[in-house]
């Protein structure tokens, strides 16, 4: 298994999920050594949830799985890019395809991409 | 100024530098509140170097500046994407355009992009 440098950042490193075809960045989350192993083993993006302190197979409850189509690692071995095939309409818990749906416009944030699914229905959360 | 959530991660949050035209991810580094302010003020990507513990204007010594063409923020306000116009041939201290020039191939790493400049000359470091 390819060894990454988890120590520099105290055990977790960032993983950028990027659409394998369009190159759109869909989200950024963190991986632990166990997430890394599980991602490689399963072929599906598996992160570490900092809030739940647990392994997090993306899409396990929503169905919005991220099938791994390739993995890039950076020069320092402390960041990875998951090239993913995103199942379902989107990756973000707000109902947007990408978590990066807002742009800085002066002192404000401007929504630059509309929601593509009903987050309340999928995640049973209030928006 | 747009406020980001620096507290959740202990003061630094990741910034993904993405080519504003091709969408190629060039690098990932970290920003502090001061970096964020300086990036917005100057219009050039300014990170926080964890090793040097100092503000780091990307390209200040190499000339490989990153002009900000847009900034996206994520749903949780704890990650940003700098859409940049990369000056010079590349962003990586290894001489590659992107820090993500290697792919996971089984248990090995495979170089998928060749170097585009002589890192020894630009950075005065041994490769």
mmCIF file of C-alpha atoms in Angstrom:
data_model
loop_
_atom_site.group_PDB
_atom_site.id
_atom_site.type_symbol
_atom_site.label_atom_id
_atom_site.label_comp_id
_atom_site.label_asym_id
_atom_site.label_seq_id
_atom_site.Cartn_x
_atom_site.Cartn_y
_atom_site.Cartn_z
ATOM 1 C CA UNK A 1 0.000 0.000 0.000
ATOM 2 C CA UNK A 2 1.251 3.494 -0.789
ATOM 3 C CA UNK A 3 2.355 5.170 2.445
ATOM 4 C CA UNK A 4 1.243 8.737 3.109
ATOM 5 C CA UNK A 5 2.594 11.194 5.665
ATOM 6 C CA UNK A 6 -0.155 11.344 8.264
ATOM 7 C CA UNK A 7 2.137 12.409 11.081
ATOM 8 C CA UNK A 8 2.895 15.960 10.004
ATOM 9 C CA UNK A 9 -0.729 16.987 10.441
ATOM 10 C CA UNK A 10 -1.450 14.992 13.571
ATOM 11 C CA UNK A 11 -3.055 11.960 11.964
ATOM 12 C CA UNK A 12 -5.384 13.336 9.312
ATOM 13 C CA UNK A 13 -4.650 14.691 5.845
ATOM 14 C CA UNK A 14 -6.932 16.428 3.359
ATOM 15 C CA UNK A 15 -8.466 14.591 0.439
ATOM 16 C CA UNK A 16 -9.880 16.633 -2.422
ATOM 17 C CA UNK A 17 -12.692 14.933 -4.323
ATOM 18 C CA UNK A 18 -12.612 15.984 -7.947
ATOM 19 C CA UNK A 19 -14.974 14.908 -10.705
ATOM 20 C CA UNK A 20 -12.901 12.523 -12.797
ATOM 21 C CA UNK A 21 -14.286 13.894 -16.057
ATOM 22 C CA UNK A 22 -15.003 17.610 -15.620
ATOM 23 C CA UNK A 23 -12.279 18.301 -13.016
ATOM 24 C CA UNK A 24 -14.800 20.153 -10.882
ATOM 25 C CA UNK A 25 -13.779 20.056 -7.221
ATOM 26 C CA UNK A 26 -16.732 18.544 -5.379
ATOM 27 C CA UNK A 27 -15.618 18.630 -1.748
ATOM 28 C CA UNK A 28 -12.694 18.410 0.623
ATOM 29 C CA UNK A 29 -12.670 16.109 3.618
ATOM 30 C CA UNK A 30 -10.052 14.386 5.739
ATOM 31 C CA UNK A 31 -8.666 10.874 5.742
ATOM 32 C CA UNK A 32 -7.068 8.824 8.494
ATOM 33 C CA UNK A 33 -4.743 5.876 7.836
ATOM 34 C CA UNK A 34 -7.768 3.613 8.235
ATOM 35 C CA UNK A 35 -9.807 5.680 5.718
ATOM 36 C CA UNK A 36 -6.961 5.470 3.264
ATOM 37 C CA UNK A 37 -6.740 1.714 3.580
ATOM 38 C CA UNK A 38 -10.503 1.351 3.253
ATOM 39 C CA UNK A 39 -10.653 3.635 0.195
ATOM 40 C CA UNK A 40 -7.996 1.561 -1.547
ATOM 41 C CA UNK A 41 -9.638 -1.694 -0.511
ATOM 42 C CA UNK A 42 -13.231 -0.796 -1.397
ATOM 43 C CA UNK A 43 -12.741 1.490 -4.380
ATOM 44 C CA UNK A 44 -15.068 4.075 -2.820
ATOM 45 C CA UNK A 45 -14.059 7.350 -1.172
ATOM 46 C CA UNK A 46 -14.002 6.807 2.576
ATOM 47 C CA UNK A 47 -13.171 9.752 4.798
ATOM 48 C CA UNK A 48 -12.809 10.371 8.507
ATOM 49 C CA UNK A 49 -15.530 12.493 10.029
ATOM 50 C CA UNK A 50 -13.942 14.955 12.436
ATOM 51 C CA UNK A 51 -17.297 15.726 14.065
ATOM 52 C CA UNK A 52 -18.369 12.112 14.507
ATOM 53 C CA UNK A 53 -14.830 10.856 15.040
ATOM 54 C CA UNK A 54 -15.531 7.863 12.862
ATOM 55 C CA UNK A 55 -14.895 6.380 9.456
ATOM 56 C CA UNK A 56 -17.244 7.898 6.906
ATOM 57 C CA UNK A 57 -18.018 6.137 3.671
ATOM 58 C CA UNK A 58 -19.309 9.035 1.612
ATOM 59 C CA UNK A 59 -22.839 8.330 0.394
ATOM 60 C CA UNK A 60 -23.475 5.396 2.691
ATOM 61 C CA UNK A 61 -26.794 6.857 3.844
ATOM 62 C CA UNK A 62 -27.620 9.202 0.951
ATOM 63 C CA UNK A 63 -26.596 6.814 -1.801
ATOM 64 C CA UNK A 64 -24.302 9.503 -3.192
ATOM 65 C CA UNK A 65 -21.262 7.261 -3.286
ATOM 66 C CA UNK A 66 -17.992 8.328 -4.868
ATOM 67 C CA UNK A 67 -16.462 5.617 -6.988
ATOM 68 C CA UNK A 68 -12.701 6.020 -7.208
ATOM 69 C CA UNK A 69 -11.475 6.433 -10.779
ATOM 70 C CA UNK A 70 -7.958 7.448 -9.882
ATOM 71 C CA UNK A 71 -5.899 8.829 -7.023
ATOM 72 C CA UNK A 72 -3.205 11.501 -7.219
ATOM 73 C CA UNK A 73 -0.805 12.264 -4.390
ATOM 74 C CA UNK A 74 1.150 15.448 -3.891
ATOM 75 C CA UNK A 75 4.891 16.027 -3.723
ATOM 76 C CA UNK A 76 4.966 15.838 0.086
ATOM 77 C CA UNK A 77 2.674 12.811 0.371
ATOM 78 C CA UNK A 78 0.403 14.754 2.678
ATOM 79 C CA UNK A 79 -2.557 15.532 0.418
ATOM 80 C CA UNK A 80 -4.460 13.357 -2.044
ATOM 81 C CA UNK A 81 -6.913 13.919 -4.840
ATOM 82 C CA UNK A 82 -9.644 11.365 -5.298
ATOM 83 C CA UNK A 83 -10.768 11.412 -8.907
ATOM 84 C CA UNK A 84 -14.331 10.265 -8.439
ATOM 85 C CA UNK A 85 -17.440 9.301 -10.299
ATOM 86 C CA UNK A 86 -20.102 10.921 -8.148
ATOM 87 C CA UNK A 87 -23.278 8.842 -7.810
ATOM 88 C CA UNK A 88 -26.534 10.778 -7.688
ATOM 89 C CA UNK A 89 -26.933 14.464 -8.367
ATOM 90 C CA UNK A 90 -24.344 15.863 -5.996
ATOM 91 C CA UNK A 91 -21.882 15.671 -3.143
ATOM 92 C CA UNK A 92 -22.950 18.465 -0.802
ATOM 93 C CA UNK A 93 -25.283 18.133 2.156
ATOM 94 C CA UNK A 94 -26.852 21.451 1.111
ATOM 95 C CA UNK A 95 -28.215 19.939 -2.097
ATOM 96 C CA UNK A 96 -25.559 21.325 -4.394
ATOM 97 C CA UNK A 97 -23.404 19.272 -6.711
ATOM 98 C CA UNK A 98 -20.243 20.746 -5.201
ATOM 99 C CA UNK A 99 -19.653 22.100 -1.697
ATOM 100 C CA UNK A 100 -17.961 25.038 -3.426
ATOM 101 C CA UNK A 101 -21.147 26.677 -4.709
ATOM 102 C CA UNK A 102 -20.384 30.181 -3.423
ATOM 103 C CA UNK A 103 -17.865 32.727 -4.607
ATOM 104 C CA UNK A 104 -16.358 35.677 -2.812
ATOM 105 C CA UNK A 105 -17.813 38.884 -4.228
ATOM 106 C CA UNK A 106 -16.342 41.782 -2.322
ATOM 107 C CA UNK A 107 -17.418 41.417 1.303
ATOM 108 C CA UNK A 108 -20.194 38.993 0.454
ATOM 109 C CA UNK A 109 -20.704 35.465 -0.753
ATOM 110 C CA UNK A 110 -22.572 34.936 -3.962
ATOM 111 C CA UNK A 111 -24.203 31.641 -4.902
ATOM 112 C CA UNK A 112 -22.736 30.662 -8.256
ATOM 113 C CA UNK A 113 -24.338 27.225 -8.552
ATOM 114 C CA UNK A 114 -27.917 26.322 -7.755
ATOM 115 C CA UNK A 115 -28.980 23.352 -5.682
ATOM 116 C CA UNK A 116 -29.650 20.231 -7.711
ATOM 117 C CA UNK A 117 -31.465 18.074 -5.167
ATOM 118 C CA UNK A 118 -33.639 18.419 -2.099
ATOM 119 C CA UNK A 119 -31.287 18.095 0.843
ATOM 120 C CA UNK A 120 -34.144 17.828 3.344
ATOM 121 C CA UNK A 121 -35.432 14.703 1.672
ATOM 122 C CA UNK A 122 -32.046 13.081 1.174
ATOM 123 C CA UNK A 123 -30.482 13.883 4.523
ATOM 124 C CA UNK A 124 -33.604 14.441 6.654
ATOM 125 C CA UNK A 125 -32.119 17.705 7.835
ATOM 126 C CA UNK A 126 -33.481 21.207 7.840
ATOM 127 C CA UNK A 127 -31.675 23.459 5.438
ATOM 128 C CA UNK B 1 -14.284 40.827 4.538
ATOM 129 C CA UNK B 2 -15.793 37.366 4.225
ATOM 130 C CA UNK B 3 -15.331 35.508 7.515
ATOM 131 C CA UNK B 4 -14.082 31.923 7.415
ATOM 132 C CA UNK B 5 -14.155 29.331 10.183
ATOM 133 C CA UNK B 6 -10.526 29.073 11.231
ATOM 134 C CA UNK B 7 -11.315 27.829 14.725
ATOM 135 C CA UNK B 8 -12.543 24.338 13.921
ATOM 136 C CA UNK B 9 -9.109 23.328 12.620
ATOM 137 C CA UNK B 10 -7.030 25.159 15.176
ATOM 138 C CA UNK B 11 -6.275 28.297 13.181
ATOM 139 C CA UNK B 12 -5.424 27.099 9.686
ATOM 140 C CA UNK B 13 -7.665 25.928 6.873
ATOM 141 C CA UNK B 14 -6.785 24.338 3.539
ATOM 142 C CA UNK B 15 -6.717 26.342 0.333
ATOM 143 C CA UNK B 16 -6.779 24.475 -2.955
ATOM 144 C CA UNK B 17 -5.110 26.310 -5.834
ATOM 145 C CA UNK B 18 -6.843 25.437 -9.077
ATOM 146 C CA UNK B 19 -5.962 26.681 -12.543
ATOM 147 C CA UNK B 20 -8.751 29.136 -13.337
ATOM 148 C CA UNK B 21 -9.000 27.962 -16.940
ATOM 149 C CA UNK B 22 -8.204 24.237 -17.065
ATOM 150 C CA UNK B 23 -9.467 23.390 -13.556
ATOM 151 C CA UNK B 24 -6.269 21.451 -12.890
ATOM 152 C CA UNK B 25 -5.509 21.354 -9.168
ATOM 153 C CA UNK B 26 -2.022 22.802 -8.784
ATOM 154 C CA UNK B 27 -1.382 22.515 -5.055
ATOM 155 C CA UNK B 28 -2.900 22.574 -1.606
ATOM 156 C CA UNK B 29 -1.547 24.717 1.178
ATOM 157 C CA UNK B 30 -2.904 26.291 4.346
ATOM 158 C CA UNK B 31 -4.086 29.783 5.155
ATOM 159 C CA UNK B 32 -4.239 31.668 8.436
ATOM 160 C CA UNK B 33 -6.566 34.613 9.052
ATOM 161 C CA UNK B 34 -3.661 36.892 8.147
ATOM 162 C CA UNK B 35 -3.014 34.991 4.882
ATOM 163 C CA UNK B 36 -6.668 35.278 4.008
ATOM 164 C CA UNK B 37 -6.665 39.016 4.573
ATOM 165 C CA UNK B 38 -3.458 39.439 2.602
ATOM 166 C CA UNK B 39 -4.728 37.314 -0.303
ATOM 167 C CA UNK B 40 -7.862 39.446 -0.549
ATOM 168 C CA UNK B 41 -5.893 42.672 -0.194
ATOM 169 C CA UNK B 42 -3.104 41.864 -2.654
ATOM 170 C CA UNK B 43 -4.919 39.741 -5.223
ATOM 171 C CA UNK B 44 -2.175 37.093 -5.011
ATOM 172 C CA UNK B 45 -2.369 33.724 -3.263
ATOM 173 C CA UNK B 46 -0.719 34.061 0.129
ATOM 174 C CA UNK B 47 -0.488 31.002 2.329
ATOM 175 C CA UNK B 48 0.860 30.197 5.767
ATOM 176 C CA UNK B 49 3.955 28.024 5.784
ATOM 177 C CA UNK B 50 3.591 25.427 8.519
ATOM 178 C CA UNK B 51 7.302 24.609 8.413
ATOM 179 C CA UNK B 52 8.517 28.211 8.502
ATOM 180 C CA UNK B 53 5.602 29.389 10.641
ATOM 181 C CA UNK B 54 5.286 32.499 8.533
ATOM 182 C CA UNK B 55 3.199 34.155 5.869
ATOM 183 C CA UNK B 56 4.111 32.797 2.449
ATOM 184 C CA UNK B 57 3.368 34.729 -0.681
ATOM 185 C CA UNK B 58 3.544 31.968 -3.251
ATOM 186 C CA UNK B 59 6.145 32.775 -5.891
ATOM 187 C CA UNK B 60 7.792 35.592 -3.985
ATOM 188 C CA UNK B 61 11.256 34.123 -4.541
ATOM 189 C CA UNK B 62 10.659 31.933 -7.614
ATOM 190 C CA UNK B 63 8.526 34.449 -9.475
ATOM 191 C CA UNK B 64 5.814 31.813 -9.830
ATOM 192 C CA UNK B 65 3.088 34.014 -8.412
ATOM 193 C CA UNK B 66 -0.547 32.996 -8.372
ATOM 194 C CA UNK B 67 -2.846 35.788 -9.424
ATOM 195 C CA UNK B 68 -6.303 35.351 -7.940
ATOM 196 C CA UNK B 69 -9.018 35.111 -10.582
ATOM 197 C CA UNK B 70 -11.760 34.006 -8.240
ATOM 198 C CA UNK B 71 -12.311 32.446 -4.841
ATOM 199 C CA UNK B 72 -14.834 29.765 -3.941
ATOM 200 C CA UNK B 73 -15.698 28.818 -0.361
ATOM 201 C CA UNK B 74 -17.256 25.593 0.802
ATOM 202 C CA UNK B 75 -20.519 24.952 2.619
ATOM 203 C CA UNK B 76 -18.871 24.955 6.058
ATOM 204 C CA UNK B 77 -16.645 27.983 5.429
ATOM 205 C CA UNK B 78 -13.594 25.951 6.345
ATOM 206 C CA UNK B 79 -12.008 25.328 2.951
ATOM 207 C CA UNK B 80 -11.403 27.655 0.011
ATOM 208 C CA UNK B 81 -10.485 27.270 -3.627
ATOM 209 C CA UNK B 82 -8.234 29.886 -5.133
ATOM 210 C CA UNK B 83 -8.858 30.040 -8.848
ATOM 211 C CA UNK B 84 -5.461 31.202 -10.000
ATOM 212 C CA UNK B 85 -3.525 32.292 -13.016
ATOM 213 C CA UNK B 86 -0.194 30.600 -12.390
ATOM 214 C CA UNK B 87 2.819 32.696 -13.425
ATOM 215 C CA UNK B 88 5.746 30.805 -14.897
ATOM 216 C CA UNK B 89 5.738 27.152 -15.877
ATOM 217 C CA UNK B 90 4.500 25.615 -12.670
ATOM 218 C CA UNK B 91 3.605 25.621 -9.007
ATOM 219 C CA UNK B 92 5.573 22.718 -7.545
ATOM 220 C CA UNK B 93 9.012 22.936 -5.947
ATOM 221 C CA UNK B 94 9.894 19.691 -7.758
ATOM 222 C CA UNK B 95 9.670 21.381 -11.161
ATOM 223 C CA UNK B 96 6.232 20.083 -12.064
ATOM 224 C CA UNK B 97 3.294 22.219 -13.034
ATOM 225 C CA UNK B 98 1.154 20.629 -10.326
ATOM 226 C CA UNK B 99 2.197 19.092 -7.024
ATOM 227 C CA UNK B 100 -0.124 16.220 -7.946
ATOM 228 C CA UNK B 101 2.102 14.691 -10.618
ATOM 229 C CA UNK B 102 1.973 11.124 -9.301
ATOM 230 C CA UNK B 103 -0.844 8.605 -9.346
ATOM 231 C CA UNK B 104 -1.412 5.552 -7.220
ATOM 232 C CA UNK B 105 -0.802 2.444 -9.304
ATOM 233 C CA UNK B 106 -1.276 -0.582 -7.095
ATOM 234 C CA UNK B 107 1.325 -0.380 -4.340
ATOM 235 C CA UNK B 108 3.445 2.117 -6.232
ATOM 236 C CA UNK B 109 3.398 5.706 -7.350
ATOM 237 C CA UNK B 110 3.606 6.429 -11.034
ATOM 238 C CA UNK B 111 4.677 9.797 -12.425
ATOM 239 C CA UNK B 112 1.860 10.923 -14.694
ATOM 240 C CA UNK B 113 3.186 14.379 -15.518
ATOM 241 C CA UNK B 114 6.754 15.288 -16.387
ATOM 242 C CA UNK B 115 8.682 18.172 -14.861
ATOM 243 C CA UNK B 116 8.387 21.396 -16.808
ATOM 244 C CA UNK B 117 11.192 23.438 -15.269
ATOM 245 C CA UNK B 118 14.520 22.972 -13.548
ATOM 246 C CA UNK B 119 13.763 23.120 -9.839
ATOM 247 C CA UNK B 120 17.440 23.299 -8.909
ATOM 248 C CA UNK B 121 17.853 26.529 -10.808
ATOM 249 C CA UNK B 122 14.647 28.115 -9.623
ATOM 250 C CA UNK B 123 14.760 27.127 -5.983
ATOM 251 C CA UNK B 124 18.483 26.517 -5.506
ATOM 252 C CA UNK B 125 17.688 23.166 -3.953
ATOM 253 C CA UNK B 126 18.914 19.707 -4.735
ATOM 254 C CA UNK B 127 16.221 17.501 -6.198
#
